[in-house]
Coordinates of C-alpha atoms and ligand atoms in Angstrom, one line a residue:
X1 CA 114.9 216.9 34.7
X2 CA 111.6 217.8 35.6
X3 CA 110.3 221.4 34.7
X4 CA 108.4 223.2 37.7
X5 CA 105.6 224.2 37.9
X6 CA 103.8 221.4 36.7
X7 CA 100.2 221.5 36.9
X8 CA 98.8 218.6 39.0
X9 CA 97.7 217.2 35.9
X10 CA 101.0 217.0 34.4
X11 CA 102.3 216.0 37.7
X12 CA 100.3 212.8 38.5
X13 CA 101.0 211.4 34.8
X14 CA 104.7 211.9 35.0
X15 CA 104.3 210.6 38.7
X16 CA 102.7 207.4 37.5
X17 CA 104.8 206.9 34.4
X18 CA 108.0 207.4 36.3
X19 CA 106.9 204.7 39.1
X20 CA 106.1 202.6 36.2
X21 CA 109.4 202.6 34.5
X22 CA 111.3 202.7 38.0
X23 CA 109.6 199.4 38.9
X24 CA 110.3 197.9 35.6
X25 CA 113.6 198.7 36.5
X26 CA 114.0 197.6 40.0
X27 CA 112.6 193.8 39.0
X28 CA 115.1 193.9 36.4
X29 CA 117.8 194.4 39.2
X30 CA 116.7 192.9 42.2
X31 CA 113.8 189.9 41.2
X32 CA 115.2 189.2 37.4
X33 CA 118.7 189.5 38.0
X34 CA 118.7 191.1 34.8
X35 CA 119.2 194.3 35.1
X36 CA 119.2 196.5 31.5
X37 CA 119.8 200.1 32.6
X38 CA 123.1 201.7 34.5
X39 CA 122.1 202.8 38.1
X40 CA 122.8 206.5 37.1
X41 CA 119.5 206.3 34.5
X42 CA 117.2 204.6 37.5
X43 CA 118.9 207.3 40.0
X44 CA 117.7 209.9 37.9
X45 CA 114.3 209.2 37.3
X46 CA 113.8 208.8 41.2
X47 CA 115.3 211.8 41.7
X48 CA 112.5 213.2 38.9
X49 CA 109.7 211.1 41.1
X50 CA 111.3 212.4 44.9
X51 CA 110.7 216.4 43.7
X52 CA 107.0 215.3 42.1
X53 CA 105.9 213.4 45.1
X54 CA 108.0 216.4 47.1
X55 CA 105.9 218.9 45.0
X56 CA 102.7 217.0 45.7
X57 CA 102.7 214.6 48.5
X58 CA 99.0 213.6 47.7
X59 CA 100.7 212.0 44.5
X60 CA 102.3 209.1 46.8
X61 CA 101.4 205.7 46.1
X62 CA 101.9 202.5 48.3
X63 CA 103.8 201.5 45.4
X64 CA 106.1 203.9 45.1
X65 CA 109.6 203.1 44.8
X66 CA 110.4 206.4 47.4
X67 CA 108.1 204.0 49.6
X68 CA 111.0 201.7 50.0
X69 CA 113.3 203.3 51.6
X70 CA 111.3 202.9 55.2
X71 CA 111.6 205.8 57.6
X72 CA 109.0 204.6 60.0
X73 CA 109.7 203.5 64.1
X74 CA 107.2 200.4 64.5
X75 CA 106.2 200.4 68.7
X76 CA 106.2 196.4 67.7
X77 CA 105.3 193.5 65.7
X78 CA 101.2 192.6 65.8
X79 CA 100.6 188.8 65.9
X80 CA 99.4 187.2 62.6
X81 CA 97.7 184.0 62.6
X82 CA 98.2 181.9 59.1
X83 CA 95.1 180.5 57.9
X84 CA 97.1 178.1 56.3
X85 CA 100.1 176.7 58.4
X86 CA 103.4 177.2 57.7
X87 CA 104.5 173.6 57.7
X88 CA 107.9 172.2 58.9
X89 CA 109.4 169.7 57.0
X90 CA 110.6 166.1 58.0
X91 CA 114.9 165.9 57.9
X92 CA 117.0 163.5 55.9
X93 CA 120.5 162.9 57.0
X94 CA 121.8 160.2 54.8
X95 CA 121.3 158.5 51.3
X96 CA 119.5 155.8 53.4
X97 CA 116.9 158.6 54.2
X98 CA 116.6 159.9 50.8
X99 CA 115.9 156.0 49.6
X100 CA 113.7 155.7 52.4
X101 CA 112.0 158.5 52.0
X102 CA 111.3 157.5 48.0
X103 CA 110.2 153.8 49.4
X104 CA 107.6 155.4 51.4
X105 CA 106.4 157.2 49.3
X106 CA 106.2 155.2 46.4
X107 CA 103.9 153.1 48.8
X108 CA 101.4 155.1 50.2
X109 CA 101.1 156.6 45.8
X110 CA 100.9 153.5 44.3
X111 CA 103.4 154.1 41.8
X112 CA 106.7 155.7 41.0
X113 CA 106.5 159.6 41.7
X114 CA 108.1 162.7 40.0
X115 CA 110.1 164.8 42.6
X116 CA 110.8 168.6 42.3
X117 CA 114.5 169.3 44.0
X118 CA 114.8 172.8 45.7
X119 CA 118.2 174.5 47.3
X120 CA 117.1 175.0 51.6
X121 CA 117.9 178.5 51.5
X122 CA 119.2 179.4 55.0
X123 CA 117.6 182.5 55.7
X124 CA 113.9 182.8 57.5
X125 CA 110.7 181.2 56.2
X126 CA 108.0 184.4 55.6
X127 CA 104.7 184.6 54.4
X128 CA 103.5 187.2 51.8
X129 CA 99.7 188.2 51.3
X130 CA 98.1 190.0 47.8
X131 CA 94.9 191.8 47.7
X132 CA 94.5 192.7 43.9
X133 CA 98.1 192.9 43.3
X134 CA 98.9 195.0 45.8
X135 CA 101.1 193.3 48.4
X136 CA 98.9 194.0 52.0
X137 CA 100.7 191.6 54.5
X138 CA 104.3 189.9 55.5
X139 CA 104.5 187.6 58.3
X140 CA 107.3 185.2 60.0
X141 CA 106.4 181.7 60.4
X142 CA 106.7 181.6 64.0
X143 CA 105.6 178.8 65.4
X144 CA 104.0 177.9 61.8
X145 CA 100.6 178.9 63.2
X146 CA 101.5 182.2 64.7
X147 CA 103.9 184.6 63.1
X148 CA 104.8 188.8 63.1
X149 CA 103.6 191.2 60.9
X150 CA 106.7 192.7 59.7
X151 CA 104.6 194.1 56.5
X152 CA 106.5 197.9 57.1
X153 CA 110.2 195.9 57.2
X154 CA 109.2 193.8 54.3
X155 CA 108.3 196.5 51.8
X156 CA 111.8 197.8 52.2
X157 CA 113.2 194.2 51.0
X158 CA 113.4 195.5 47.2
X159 CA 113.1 191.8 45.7
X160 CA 109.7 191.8 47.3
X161 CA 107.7 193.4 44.5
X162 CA 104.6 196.3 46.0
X163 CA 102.2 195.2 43.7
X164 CA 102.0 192.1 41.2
X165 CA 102.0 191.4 37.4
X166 CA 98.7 190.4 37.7
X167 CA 96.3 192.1 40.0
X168 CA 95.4 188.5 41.8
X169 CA 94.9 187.9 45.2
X170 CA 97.2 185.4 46.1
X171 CA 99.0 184.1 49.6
X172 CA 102.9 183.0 49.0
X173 CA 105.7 181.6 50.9
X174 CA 109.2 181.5 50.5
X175 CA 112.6 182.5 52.8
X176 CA 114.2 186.0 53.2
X177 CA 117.9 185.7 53.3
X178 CA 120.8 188.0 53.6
X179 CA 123.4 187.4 50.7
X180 CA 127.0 186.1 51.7
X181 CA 128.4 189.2 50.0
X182 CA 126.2 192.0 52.0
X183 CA 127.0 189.9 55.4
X184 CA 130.8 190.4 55.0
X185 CA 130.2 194.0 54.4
X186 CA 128.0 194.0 57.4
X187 CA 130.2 192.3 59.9
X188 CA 133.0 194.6 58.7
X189 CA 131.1 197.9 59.0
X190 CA 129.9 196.7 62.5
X191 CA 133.3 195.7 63.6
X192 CA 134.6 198.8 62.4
X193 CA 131.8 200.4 64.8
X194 CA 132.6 198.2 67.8
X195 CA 129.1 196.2 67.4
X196 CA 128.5 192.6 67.8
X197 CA 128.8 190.9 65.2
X198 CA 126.7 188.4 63.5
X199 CA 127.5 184.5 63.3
X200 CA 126.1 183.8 60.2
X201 CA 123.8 185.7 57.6
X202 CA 120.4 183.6 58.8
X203 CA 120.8 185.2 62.1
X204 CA 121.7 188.8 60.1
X205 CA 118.5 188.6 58.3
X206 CA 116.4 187.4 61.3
X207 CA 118.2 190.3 63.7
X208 CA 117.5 192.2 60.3
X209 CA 113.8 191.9 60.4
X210 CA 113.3 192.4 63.5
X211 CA 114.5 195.9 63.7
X212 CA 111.8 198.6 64.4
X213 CA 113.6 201.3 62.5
X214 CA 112.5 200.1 59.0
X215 CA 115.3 202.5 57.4
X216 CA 117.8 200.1 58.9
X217 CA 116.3 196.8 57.2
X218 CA 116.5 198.9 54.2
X219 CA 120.3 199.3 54.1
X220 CA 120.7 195.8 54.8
X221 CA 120.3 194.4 51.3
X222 CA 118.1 191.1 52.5
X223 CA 116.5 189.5 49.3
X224 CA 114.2 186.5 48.8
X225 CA 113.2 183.3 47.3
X226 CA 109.7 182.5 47.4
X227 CA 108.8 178.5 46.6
X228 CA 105.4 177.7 48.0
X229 CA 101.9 179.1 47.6
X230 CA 99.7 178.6 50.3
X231 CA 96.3 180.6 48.5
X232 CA 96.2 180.0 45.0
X233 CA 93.6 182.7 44.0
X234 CA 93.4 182.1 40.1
X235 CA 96.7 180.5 39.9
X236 CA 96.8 177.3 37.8
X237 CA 99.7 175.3 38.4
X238 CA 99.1 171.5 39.0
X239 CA 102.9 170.7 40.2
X240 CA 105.6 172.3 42.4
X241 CA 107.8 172.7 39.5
X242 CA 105.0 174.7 37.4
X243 CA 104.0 176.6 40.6
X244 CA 107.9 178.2 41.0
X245 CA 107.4 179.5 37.0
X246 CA 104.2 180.6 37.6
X247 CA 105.5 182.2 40.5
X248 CA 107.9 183.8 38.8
X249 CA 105.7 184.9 35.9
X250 CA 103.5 187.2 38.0
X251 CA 106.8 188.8 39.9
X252 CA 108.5 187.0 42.6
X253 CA 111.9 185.8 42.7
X254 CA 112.2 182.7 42.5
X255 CA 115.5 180.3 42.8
X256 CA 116.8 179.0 39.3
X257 CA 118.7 175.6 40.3
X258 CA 115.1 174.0 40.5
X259 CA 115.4 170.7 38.9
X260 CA 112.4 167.6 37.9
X261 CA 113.9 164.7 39.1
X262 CA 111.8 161.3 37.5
X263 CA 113.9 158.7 40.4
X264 CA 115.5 158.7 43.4
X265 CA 118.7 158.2 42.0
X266 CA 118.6 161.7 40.2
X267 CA 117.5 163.2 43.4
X268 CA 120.8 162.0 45.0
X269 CA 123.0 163.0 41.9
X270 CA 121.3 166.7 42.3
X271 CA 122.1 166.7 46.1
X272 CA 125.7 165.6 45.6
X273 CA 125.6 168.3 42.6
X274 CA 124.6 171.4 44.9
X275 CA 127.3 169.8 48.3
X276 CA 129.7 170.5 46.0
X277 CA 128.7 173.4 44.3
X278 CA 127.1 174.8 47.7
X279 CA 130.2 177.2 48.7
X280 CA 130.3 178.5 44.6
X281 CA 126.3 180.2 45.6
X282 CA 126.1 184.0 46.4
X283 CA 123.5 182.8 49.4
X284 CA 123.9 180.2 52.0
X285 CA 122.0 176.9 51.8
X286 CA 121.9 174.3 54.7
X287 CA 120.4 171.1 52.3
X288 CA 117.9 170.5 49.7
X289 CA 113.9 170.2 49.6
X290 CA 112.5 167.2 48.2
X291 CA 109.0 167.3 47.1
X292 CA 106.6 164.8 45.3
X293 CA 105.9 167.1 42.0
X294 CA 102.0 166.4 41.3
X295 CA 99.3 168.5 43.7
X296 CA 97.4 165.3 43.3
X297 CA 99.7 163.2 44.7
X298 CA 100.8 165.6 47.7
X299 CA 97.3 165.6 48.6
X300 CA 96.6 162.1 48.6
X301 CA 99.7 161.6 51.1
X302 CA 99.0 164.2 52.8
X303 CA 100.5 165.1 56.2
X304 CA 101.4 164.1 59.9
X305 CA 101.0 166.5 62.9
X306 CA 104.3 168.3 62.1
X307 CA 105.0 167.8 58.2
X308 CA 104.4 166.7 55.0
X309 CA 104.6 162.9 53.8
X310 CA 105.4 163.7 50.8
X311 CA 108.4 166.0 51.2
X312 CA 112.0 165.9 52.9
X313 CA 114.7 168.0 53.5
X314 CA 118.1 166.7 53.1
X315 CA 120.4 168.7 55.5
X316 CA 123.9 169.0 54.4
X317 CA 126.5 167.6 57.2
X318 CA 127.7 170.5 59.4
X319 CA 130.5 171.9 56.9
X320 CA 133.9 171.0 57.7
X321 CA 136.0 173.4 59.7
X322 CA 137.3 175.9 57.3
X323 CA 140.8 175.0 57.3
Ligands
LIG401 N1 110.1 174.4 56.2 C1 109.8 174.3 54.9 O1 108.7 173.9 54.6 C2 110.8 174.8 53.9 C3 111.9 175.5 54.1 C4 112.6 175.8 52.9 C5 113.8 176.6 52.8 N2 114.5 177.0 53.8 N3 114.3 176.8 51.5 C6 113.7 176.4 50.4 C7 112.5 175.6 50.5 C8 111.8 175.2 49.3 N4 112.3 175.5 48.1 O2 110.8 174.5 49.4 C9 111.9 175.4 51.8 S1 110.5 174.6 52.2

């Protein structure tokens, strides 16, 4: 427990070193996965931070895990335009399309390609913007060119960290989601309350972020998976599959059934792996992304008016009714 009356001295060290340890914390729980304290310890030393930052409201930081728990009513969402378009991707449907996917490009490369497999996370592509560390803008993808600033209801998302490892200025992309487990409690809680429910948890974390109450997105439990970096700052990956660890390195969460596929044929074997192992996942996915590995190679492809050549996205058939 903290002693009052600290001096403002005392105060603004304790303050930072308890924001310190409670974000160390918190992307042990919610980016890591890994969490190594009980939740009465991290409950404690927020409750230590709440009656400093209580005690002296000047001592708030943006990053300040009390910061996350929203609180403010947004009038609306501003446009955001992306400097760098949020891209769709091309769909496979069959094995055919996956092999004729490879064929092309094969082609247009010259020369057999390495291809970095990705789960589709069902959920909703954002956009995530760092100014020296310090996370400044969220965005939806909208139509790819023009999104939402939903900053406010993004800095309640707890796997979305406030400020980076690194203090880089970066530009990231990746899907917000709502876990399988936190839209049954949802649904349930909002039957219970007469509400409409929700059909499925993409359309819970899209009716999620757009509320304008930002303490509602906060009780909703949404996390994220970010998979694509769209301004690379000082960043130094050269393939997709070093650009997820390196994303992961300076403090996004990133999704750990990534796999480096050297042929087509292992491509397949890892979709048929993940239709299978699909309905064991704590989050929905609705296929699998398909990209050639190398930067070099994606930019010699290139892309067509609405998508990358040298990507696909193999959509899982429409899962059978639940019997
Ligand atoms: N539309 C897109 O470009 C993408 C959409 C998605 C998605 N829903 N989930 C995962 C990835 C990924 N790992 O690349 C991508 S890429």
């Amino acid at each position: 427990m903290v002693e009052f009356p600290l001096t403002l001295a005392e105060a603004t060290d304790k303050a930072k070193e308890l924001r310190a340890q409670l974000n160390q914390y918190s992307h042990e729980y919610y980016v890591a996965d890994k969490p190594t304290v009980e939740d009465y310890v991290y409950d404690r030393l927020y409750k230590e931070l709440v009656d400093i930052e209580t005690e002296y409201p000047d001592l708030i930081t943006s990053d300040s895990p009390t910061q996350r728990v929203g609180g403010k009513i947004l009038q609306g969402f501003e446009k955001v335009t992306h400097e760098v378009q949020m891209y769709s991707l091309n769909d496979g449907f069959s094995k055919e399309d996956i092999y004729d996917f490879d064929e092309r490009v094969q082609k247009l490369a010259g020369k057999q390609v390495g291809y970095c497999c990705e789960l589709k996370i069902d959920g909703l592509a954002i956009s995530l913007k760092y100014e020296n560390g310090k996370f400044v803008q969220g965005a939806t993808r909208g139509d790819g060119t023009v999104g939402e600033n939903i900053t406010e209801n993004l800095k309640t998302v707890k796997s979305i960290p406030l400020e980076l490892k690194k203090p880089i200025s970066v530009e990231v992309r990746g899907e917000c989601y709502m876990p399988k487990q936190s839209f049954v409690n949802l649904n349930k809680e909002r039957e219970e309350a007469g509400q409409d429910v929700f059909a499925n948890p993409r359309n819970a974390a899209a009716g999620s972020l757009r509320q304008l109450d930002t303490s509602m997105v906060a009780k909703r439990n949404l996390s994220t998976f970010l998979y694509t970096v769209a301004d690379f700052g000082p960043m130094t990956a050269q393939t997709q599959f070093d650009a997820l660890n390196e994303l992961s390195e300076i403090g996004f969460r990133t999704n750990p059934e990534k796999k480096l596929c050297q042929t087509i044929d292992d491509v397949w074997a890892y979709i048929e792996e993940y239709h299978e192992k699909r309905m064991e996942l704590p989050y929905e996915i609705d296929g699998i992304v398909i990209k050639a590995n190398e930067f070099t190679i994606q930019d010699e492809l290139g892309f067509t008016v609405k998508a990358p050549r040298w990507a696909i996205a193999y959509k899982f058939p429409p899962e059978e009714a639940q019997t």
